Amino acid sequence: MINIQKAAVIGCGFVGSTIAYTLMQKGTFSELVLIDADRAKEEGEAMDISHGLPFAHAMDISAGTYEDIADAAVIIITAGANQKPGETRLDLVQKNSRIMKSIIGEIKRVKCEGILLIVSNPVDILTEVALRESGFPKERVIGSGTVLDTARLKYLISEKLDVDSRNVHAFIAGEHGDSELAVWSCANVYGIAIDDFARMRGFSDFSTEKNEIYHAVRDSAYEIIERKGATYYGIGMAAAKIAEAIVRDSHTVAPVSVSLNGEYGLSGLCLSIPTVIGGQGAEQILEINLSDGEKEKLRKSASELKEVLSQIEL
């Protein structure tokens, strides 16, 4: 039987540990189990994070095994090789696919019926691997997708227009990677179309700035990795937000990586598309009226991912 207040984090590197720390601070769950190939590492992280509980929320944080997560409502998978400087997310695909298959095998072995949240990169590919390997219904396998990219987009727009980022409504779709696209046709600030708002803020033409913002979003991970070796704070908060939407059944809309079955004329892969997320997982994929240019970019992004999928054993 599923315990809706229980979650697991598989992979206790920078990203997994940051997600666990964020979930502890938010008090989203009452029980959190950490699993890592390095037993000492998972124990150390569980101890370290637990020592912050007197300053946060009452919950149980422990190092465990796959048997301990059979009843978990949300299983967050971050395990995998790290992205190195100069390496694309897709370069990681072969080795991380093998790691993902091994993890899913263990999850199936203990008959876990929770929702899988895939964070490992390349996330769209590995979400598809997890879906096919698990045999789970597609709504129960979600990738973190472009939720972080979308936060970066909102932040950079807010910086350029000098406005609260929480008033910015815009998103990134497609691959979480080099072929992602900014859906400018839907972008607005407090309901005001982005170009109109930009004019109100003194920009006669915002197209150059939009192009600069898009490239900054797309290249953010490379820039951060070049400077500090890894990214983990932003994705930690993004993954925690998705997990919270599931456990609170909040019907939150976010561009997570989901399995497409004809939406936007695409199928046979996972891609980041605005989706309603709730207690059942990916409850509804939203088909938005994209511009012709955006549709073409989305198809191109899908084509590139399908090419990669064709090169790995599934």
XYZ file of C-alpha atoms in Angstrom, residues 159-306:
148
model
C 16.185 40.921 -14.669
C 15.978 42.479 -18.137
C 12.581 44.095 -17.542
C 13.195 44.924 -13.853
C 10.060 43.163 -12.630
C 9.286 40.500 -10.006
C 10.087 37.083 -11.525
C 6.893 35.702 -9.962
C 4.895 37.973 -12.293
C 6.613 36.508 -15.370
C 4.760 33.704 -17.152
C 6.823 31.961 -19.806
C 8.232 28.500 -20.403
C 10.816 26.390 -22.198
C 9.663 23.303 -24.110
C 11.277 20.434 -26.019
C 14.523 18.780 -24.979
C 16.148 19.720 -21.683
C 19.267 20.595 -23.630
C 20.641 22.249 -26.713
C 17.519 21.937 -28.905
C 15.078 23.382 -26.351
C 12.881 26.311 -27.367
C 11.462 29.341 -25.611
C 7.732 29.633 -26.324
C 7.641 33.395 -26.733
C 4.142 33.354 -28.252
C 2.750 32.507 -24.787
C 5.085 34.705 -22.720
C 3.541 37.486 -20.664
C 4.010 39.586 -17.534
C 0.904 39.593 -15.361
C -1.210 38.836 -18.433
C 0.421 41.526 -20.591
C 2.088 40.159 -23.734
C 5.860 40.181 -23.322
C 6.527 42.599 -26.213
C 3.835 44.990 -24.995
C 5.213 44.941 -21.462
C 8.736 45.488 -22.794
C 7.527 48.622 -24.621
C 5.995 49.859 -21.364
C 9.437 49.404 -19.788
C 11.202 51.423 -22.466
C 12.154 48.831 -25.114
C 11.097 49.838 -28.628
C 12.060 46.365 -29.897
C 12.608 43.437 -27.529
C 13.616 40.826 -30.146
C 17.379 41.152 -29.595
C 16.924 40.833 -25.847
C 14.701 37.760 -26.290
C 17.375 36.093 -28.367
C 20.037 36.915 -25.765
C 17.822 35.588 -22.955
C 17.123 32.336 -24.804
C 20.809 31.647 -25.427
C 21.651 32.480 -21.810
C 19.007 29.995 -20.620
C 20.138 27.279 -23.021
C 23.793 27.676 -22.041
C 23.263 28.209 -18.294
C 24.328 24.715 -17.261
C 27.535 24.933 -19.296
C 28.346 28.304 -17.751
C 27.760 27.081 -14.199
C 29.637 23.803 -14.704
C 32.570 25.730 -16.139
C 32.681 27.888 -13.009
C 31.844 25.496 -10.156
C 31.797 21.987 -11.615
C 28.096 21.122 -11.230
C 24.591 22.551 -10.950
C 22.398 21.470 -8.060
C 20.595 24.263 -6.176
C 18.195 25.211 -8.979
C 17.367 21.628 -9.966
C 17.031 20.713 -6.298
C 14.267 23.273 -5.876
C 12.666 22.373 -9.218
C 12.462 18.657 -8.402
C 11.107 19.402 -4.935
C 8.384 21.563 -6.511
C 7.317 18.691 -8.797
C 7.291 16.221 -5.886
C 5.217 18.674 -3.858
C 2.664 18.968 -6.698
C 2.257 15.187 -6.621
C 1.923 14.711 -2.871
C -0.363 17.751 -2.434
C -2.417 16.868 -5.538
C -2.186 20.538 -6.475
C -2.802 20.197 -10.249
C 0.233 22.366 -10.944
C 1.117 23.155 -14.573
C 4.811 22.679 -15.369
C 6.853 21.672 -18.452
C 7.858 18.202 -17.292
C 9.154 15.455 -19.561
C 6.250 13.160 -20.428
C 5.500 10.393 -22.901
C 3.798 11.760 -26.012
C 1.115 9.796 -27.823
C 0.108 11.998 -30.754
C 0.219 15.353 -28.981
C 1.773 17.980 -31.282
C 1.958 15.211 -33.897
C 4.680 13.448 -31.872
C 4.888 9.993 -30.319
C 7.349 7.353 -29.174
C 9.432 9.624 -26.945
C 9.392 11.760 -23.818
C 9.627 15.513 -24.271
C 9.095 18.526 -22.030
C 5.586 19.901 -22.523
C 3.339 21.893 -20.136
C 1.486 19.256 -18.127
C -0.987 19.218 -15.240
C 0.699 17.430 -12.314
C -1.222 16.007 -9.374
C -1.704 12.972 -7.197
C -1.863 10.618 -10.179
C 1.319 12.030 -11.695
C 1.114 13.511 -15.201
C -2.636 14.049 -15.313
C -2.997 15.931 -18.606
C -0.590 16.985 -21.348
C -1.640 20.420 -22.589
C -1.714 21.049 -26.333
C -0.998 24.744 -26.695
C -1.503 26.800 -29.838
C 2.158 27.286 -30.736
C 3.328 29.515 -33.573
C 4.410 27.799 -36.802
C 8.055 28.526 -35.996
C 7.710 27.045 -32.514
C 6.028 23.921 -33.890
C 8.930 23.431 -36.278
C 11.487 23.870 -33.489
C 9.588 21.367 -31.326
C 9.574 18.825 -34.162
C 13.307 19.392 -34.673
C 13.965 18.870 -30.959
C 11.940 15.638 -31.048
C 13.789 14.454 -34.135
C 17.168 14.935 -32.457
C 16.063 12.995 -29.383
C 14.635 10.171 -31.486
